[in-house]
Amino acid sequence: MKKLISLLLVAALCLTLTACSDNNSNAKKTKNDRLVIGFAQIGHEAGWRDAETADIQWYAARRTDTIELHFADAQGQQENQIKAIRGFIDMGVDVIAFPPLVETGWEEVLTECKNAGIPVILVDRGVDDSIDDSLYTTMIASDHVWAGEQAAIVMENLLGGSGVVVELEGTVGASAAVQRKQGFDSYMAANCPGIEIVASESGDFTLDMGKEVMASLLAAYDSIAGVFCHNDEMAMGAIEAIKEAGLKPGEDIKIVSVDGVKGAFEAILAGELNCTVECTPILAQQIFDTAAALKAGETVEKWIMSDDGVYTADKVTQELVDNRAY
Ligand code: AHR
């Protein structure tokens, strides 16, 4: 009997060990087969950014059998993004994706990615033109120059071609700010002799800064007819400042911004914002599909451009607000 019990115990142990080793080999196999991607997010400067993060995390969480996402939050610091990217290189991820906080200062770390043979996807913002473009593989982003131009065309119509305009810029040195400004200012300079841009200051893409800068501009200039905000978050701040100054946003001062978040559509319905030019943060599917293609050795386009729209008051309905994903 003792012998039988011993034999049964040994058999049970063997079965357990086999099961464990199977699990281990499955785990390894699954891990090796999965697309391992490192994403170095900028931080939380706006609801837009949180929507981008949520989309990426939601998308990956539903596909853990095929995707292994390593996500880092750089808390608004370029050095933290660089540190996170170096961590992903050490891990040996398949692909690295990140939105460059600013356009410059990436050569060294991008060279390290290239030397490690890891493709890089720039997301929602680009790097300076002077950077060797072989250092990144592709960019998935909106056309920010186009957005600035569209904003200018709408502002020109709202003002009937003349008036004093101020500009609330995004983060200093961020491509989304540099290029939106370029598009807006160039269009105005070439087409609108009656419109004068009297001031252009950074509100760092945040509501609080947008409000603060708008309040100081209202104190400095008494005839502001329009404000171009480089994102909706700053427009929300500008709306508050304009109200606190005893004026009606959207009427006394026309406001055009960029992003197309649900809150901006609500403000358009309320008559306090005149237009938002879309810049979608819903990029997860494109990011992961592109990363999978790169892992498979396929070639992808250098710039995968978002298909954005221009939302003036005549185009915004309650249904649009209700169905807005971000
Ligand atoms: O790079 C995209 C921009 O970054 C969005 O317009 C803005 O809201 C965010 O801060």
JSON list of C-alpha atoms in Angstrom, two decimals, residues 73-174:
[
{"chain": "A", "resi": 73, "resn": "ASP", "atom": "CA", "xyz": [4.04, 58.66, -18.40]},
{"chain": "A", "resi": 74, "resn": "ALA", "atom": "CA", "xyz": [6.73, 61.34, -18.72]},
{"chain": "A", "resi": 75, "resn": "GLN", "atom": "CA", "xyz": [4.84, 63.90, -16.58]},
{"chain": "A", "resi": 76, "resn": "GLY", "atom": "CA", "xyz": [5.47, 66.66, -19.10]},
{"chain": "A", "resi": 77, "resn": "GLN", "atom": "CA", "xyz": [9.27, 66.28, -19.09]},
{"chain": "A", "resi": 78, "resn": "GLN", "atom": "CA", "xyz": [11.31, 65.55, -22.22]},
{"chain": "A", "resi": 79, "resn": "GLU", "atom": "CA", "xyz": [14.07, 63.98, -20.10]},
{"chain": "A", "resi": 80, "resn": "ASN", "atom": "CA", "xyz": [11.53, 61.48, -18.73]},
{"chain": "A", "resi": 81, "resn": "GLN", "atom": "CA", "xyz": [10.43, 60.59, -22.24]},
{"chain": "A", "resi": 82, "resn": "ILE", "atom": "CA", "xyz": [14.07, 60.00, -23.20]},
{"chain": "A", "resi": 83, "resn": "LYS", "atom": "CA", "xyz": [14.61, 57.90, -20.07]},
{"chain": "A", "resi": 84, "resn": "ALA", "atom": "CA", "xyz": [11.52, 55.80, -20.89]},
{"chain": "A", "resi": 85, "resn": "ILE", "atom": "CA", "xyz": [12.68, 55.29, -24.48]},
{"chain": "A", "resi": 86, "resn": "ARG", "atom": "CA", "xyz": [16.08, 54.10, -23.23]},
{"chain": "A", "resi": 87, "resn": "GLY", "atom": "CA", "xyz": [14.27, 51.68, -20.91]},
{"chain": "A", "resi": 88, "resn": "PHE", "atom": "CA", "xyz": [12.33, 50.30, -23.87]},
{"chain": "A", "resi": 89, "resn": "ILE", "atom": "CA", "xyz": [15.58, 49.84, -25.81]},
{"chain": "A", "resi": 90, "resn": "ASP", "atom": "CA", "xyz": [17.05, 47.88, -22.87]},
{"chain": "A", "resi": 91, "resn": "MET", "atom": "CA", "xyz": [13.91, 45.71, -22.77]},
{"chain": "A", "resi": 92, "resn": "GLY", "atom": "CA", "xyz": [14.33, 44.95, -26.46]},
{"chain": "A", "resi": 93, "resn": "VAL", "atom": "CA", "xyz": [10.78, 45.90, -27.44]},
{"chain": "A", "resi": 94, "resn": "ASP", "atom": "CA", "xyz": [9.71, 45.39, -31.06]},
{"chain": "A", "resi": 95, "resn": "VAL", "atom": "CA", "xyz": [8.60, 49.00, -31.65]},
{"chain": "A", "resi": 96, "resn": "ILE", "atom": "CA", "xyz": [8.81, 52.30, -29.77]},
{"chain": "A", "resi": 97, "resn": "ALA", "atom": "CA", "xyz": [6.10, 54.96, -30.16]},
{"chain": "A", "resi": 98, "resn": "PHE", "atom": "CA", "xyz": [5.93, 58.41, -28.61]},
{"chain": "A", "resi": 99, "resn": "PRO", "atom": "CA", "xyz": [4.63, 61.96, -29.14]},
{"chain": "A", "resi": 100, "resn": "PRO", "atom": "CA", "xyz": [7.69, 64.23, -29.01]},
{"chain": "A", "resi": 101, "resn": "LEU", "atom": "CA", "xyz": [6.98, 66.87, -26.37]},
{"chain": "A", "resi": 102, "resn": "VAL", "atom": "CA", "xyz": [9.03, 69.36, -28.38]},
{"chain": "A", "resi": 103, "resn": "GLU", "atom": "CA", "xyz": [10.55, 69.21, -31.87]},
{"chain": "A", "resi": 104, "resn": "THR", "atom": "CA", "xyz": [14.22, 69.27, -30.88]},
{"chain": "A", "resi": 105, "resn": "GLY", "atom": "CA", "xyz": [16.64, 67.28, -28.74]},
{"chain": "A", "resi": 106, "resn": "TRP", "atom": "CA", "xyz": [15.88, 63.78, -30.01]},
{"chain": "A", "resi": 107, "resn": "GLU", "atom": "CA", "xyz": [18.92, 62.93, -32.21]},
{"chain": "A", "resi": 108, "resn": "GLU", "atom": "CA", "xyz": [20.84, 61.04, -29.57]},
{"chain": "A", "resi": 109, "resn": "VAL", "atom": "CA", "xyz": [18.07, 58.78, -28.32]},
{"chain": "A", "resi": 110, "resn": "LEU", "atom": "CA", "xyz": [16.66, 58.21, -31.83]},
{"chain": "A", "resi": 111, "resn": "THR", "atom": "CA", "xyz": [20.14, 57.18, -32.95]},
{"chain": "A", "resi": 112, "resn": "GLU", "atom": "CA", "xyz": [20.21, 54.69, -30.06]},
{"chain": "A", "resi": 113, "resn": "CYS", "atom": "CA", "xyz": [16.86, 53.27, -31.26]},
{"chain": "A", "resi": 114, "resn": "LYS", "atom": "CA", "xyz": [18.21, 53.00, -34.80]},
{"chain": "A", "resi": 115, "resn": "ASN", "atom": "CA", "xyz": [21.41, 51.31, -33.64]},
{"chain": "A", "resi": 116, "resn": "ALA", "atom": "CA", "xyz": [19.32, 48.83, -31.64]},
{"chain": "A", "resi": 117, "resn": "GLY", "atom": "CA", "xyz": [17.27, 48.10, -34.76]},
{"chain": "A", "resi": 118, "resn": "ILE", "atom": "CA", "xyz": [14.02, 49.23, -33.13]},
{"chain": "A", "resi": 119, "resn": "PRO", "atom": "CA", "xyz": [11.59, 51.09, -35.42]},
{"chain": "A", "resi": 120, "resn": "VAL", "atom": "CA", "xyz": [10.15, 54.32, -34.02]},
{"chain": "A", "resi": 121, "resn": "ILE", "atom": "CA", "xyz": [6.66, 55.70, -34.61]},
{"chain": "A", "resi": 122, "resn": "LEU", "atom": "CA", "xyz": [6.18, 59.38, -33.85]},
{"chain": "A", "resi": 123, "resn": "VAL", "atom": "CA", "xyz": [2.64, 59.96, -32.66]},
{"chain": "A", "resi": 124, "resn": "ASP", "atom": "CA", "xyz": [0.53, 63.15, -32.95]},
{"chain": "A", "resi": 125, "resn": "ARG", "atom": "CA", "xyz": [3.56, 65.47, -33.17]},
{"chain": "A", "resi": 126, "resn": "GLY", "atom": "CA", "xyz": [6.73, 65.53, -35.23]},
{"chain": "A", "resi": 127, "resn": "VAL", "atom": "CA", "xyz": [10.39, 66.37, -34.80]},
{"chain": "A", "resi": 128, "resn": "ASP", "atom": "CA", "xyz": [12.35, 69.24, -36.30]},
{"chain": "A", "resi": 129, "resn": "ASP", "atom": "CA", "xyz": [12.98, 69.04, -40.07]},
{"chain": "A", "resi": 130, "resn": "SER", "atom": "CA", "xyz": [16.71, 69.30, -39.47]},
{"chain": "A", "resi": 131, "resn": "ILE", "atom": "CA", "xyz": [16.70, 65.86, -37.76]},
{"chain": "A", "resi": 132, "resn": "ASP", "atom": "CA", "xyz": [17.81, 63.05, -40.09]},
{"chain": "A", "resi": 133, "resn": "ASP", "atom": "CA", "xyz": [14.47, 61.43, -40.96]},
{"chain": "A", "resi": 134, "resn": "SER", "atom": "CA", "xyz": [16.01, 57.97, -41.16]},
{"chain": "A", "resi": 135, "resn": "LEU", "atom": "CA", "xyz": [16.13, 58.11, -37.34]},
{"chain": "A", "resi": 136, "resn": "TYR", "atom": "CA", "xyz": [12.39, 57.42, -37.15]},
{"chain": "A", "resi": 137, "resn": "THR", "atom": "CA", "xyz": [10.29, 55.10, -39.26]},
{"chain": "A", "resi": 138, "resn": "THR", "atom": "CA", "xyz": [6.97, 56.87, -39.56]},
{"chain": "A", "resi": 139, "resn": "MET", "atom": "CA", "xyz": [4.72, 59.52, -38.05]},
{"chain": "A", "resi": 140, "resn": "ILE", "atom": "CA", "xyz": [1.01, 59.06, -37.33]},
{"chain": "A", "resi": 141, "resn": "ALA", "atom": "CA", "xyz": [-0.39, 62.56, -36.88]},
{"chain": "A", "resi": 142, "resn": "SER", "atom": "CA", "xyz": [-2.69, 65.32, -38.06]},
{"chain": "A", "resi": 143, "resn": "ASP", "atom": "CA", "xyz": [-1.51, 68.02, -40.45]},
{"chain": "A", "resi": 144, "resn": "HIS", "atom": "CA", "xyz": [-0.99, 70.90, -38.01]},
{"chain": "A", "resi": 145, "resn": "VAL", "atom": "CA", "xyz": [-0.13, 73.47, -40.72]},
{"chain": "A", "resi": 146, "resn": "TRP", "atom": "CA", "xyz": [-3.45, 72.66, -42.43]},
{"chain": "A", "resi": 147, "resn": "ALA", "atom": "CA", "xyz": [-5.25, 73.10, -39.08]},
{"chain": "A", "resi": 148, "resn": "GLY", "atom": "CA", "xyz": [-3.73, 76.58, -38.66]},
{"chain": "A", "resi": 149, "resn": "GLU", "atom": "CA", "xyz": [-4.76, 77.53, -42.20]},
{"chain": "A", "resi": 150, "resn": "GLN", "atom": "CA", "xyz": [-8.32, 76.27, -41.69]},
{"chain": "A", "resi": 151, "resn": "ALA", "atom": "CA", "xyz": [-8.55, 78.22, -38.44]},
{"chain": "A", "resi": 152, "resn": "ALA", "atom": "CA", "xyz": [-7.39, 81.35, -40.29]},
{"chain": "A", "resi": 153, "resn": "ILE", "atom": "CA", "xyz": [-9.95, 80.92, -43.07]},
{"chain": "A", "resi": 154, "resn": "VAL", "atom": "CA", "xyz": [-12.75, 80.56, -40.51]},
{"chain": "A", "resi": 155, "resn": "MET", "atom": "CA", "xyz": [-11.49, 83.58, -38.53]},
{"chain": "A", "resi": 156, "resn": "GLU", "atom": "CA", "xyz": [-11.32, 85.67, -41.72]},
{"chain": "A", "resi": 157, "resn": "ASN", "atom": "CA", "xyz": [-14.98, 84.87, -42.40]},
{"chain": "A", "resi": 158, "resn": "LEU", "atom": "CA", "xyz": [-16.06, 85.46, -38.81]},
{"chain": "A", "resi": 159, "resn": "LEU", "atom": "CA", "xyz": [-14.42, 88.90, -38.77]},
{"chain": "A", "resi": 160, "resn": "GLY", "atom": "CA", "xyz": [-15.45, 89.86, -42.30]},
{"chain": "A", "resi": 161, "resn": "GLY", "atom": "CA", "xyz": [-11.79, 90.36, -43.16]},
{"chain": "A", "resi": 162, "resn": "SER", "atom": "CA", "xyz": [-10.82, 92.96, -40.57]},
{"chain": "A", "resi": 163, "resn": "GLY", "atom": "CA", "xyz": [-10.07, 93.25, -36.87]},
{"chain": "A", "resi": 164, "resn": "VAL", "atom": "CA", "xyz": [-7.54, 92.72, -34.13]},
{"chain": "A", "resi": 165, "resn": "VAL", "atom": "CA", "xyz": [-6.63, 89.13, -33.34]},
{"chain": "A", "resi": 166, "resn": "VAL", "atom": "CA", "xyz": [-4.57, 87.47, -30.61]},
{"chain": "A", "resi": 167, "resn": "GLU", "atom": "CA", "xyz": [-3.15, 83.99, -30.56]},
{"chain": "A", "resi": 168, "resn": "LEU", "atom": "CA", "xyz": [-2.79, 81.53, -27.69]},
{"chain": "A", "resi": 169, "resn": "GLU", "atom": "CA", "xyz": [0.04, 79.21, -28.66]},
{"chain": "A", "resi": 170, "resn": "GLY", "atom": "CA", "xyz": [0.61, 75.67, -27.44]},
{"chain": "A", "resi": 171, "resn": "THR", "atom": "CA", "xyz": [3.72, 74.37, -25.70]},
{"chain": "A", "resi": 172, "resn": "VAL", "atom": "CA", "xyz": [6.78, 76.33, -26.83]},
{"chain": "A", "resi": 173, "resn": "GLY", "atom": "CA", "xyz": [8.73, 74.24, -29.34]},
{"chain": "A", "resi": 174, "resn": "ALA", "atom": "CA", "xyz": [6.04, 71.57, -29.83]}
]
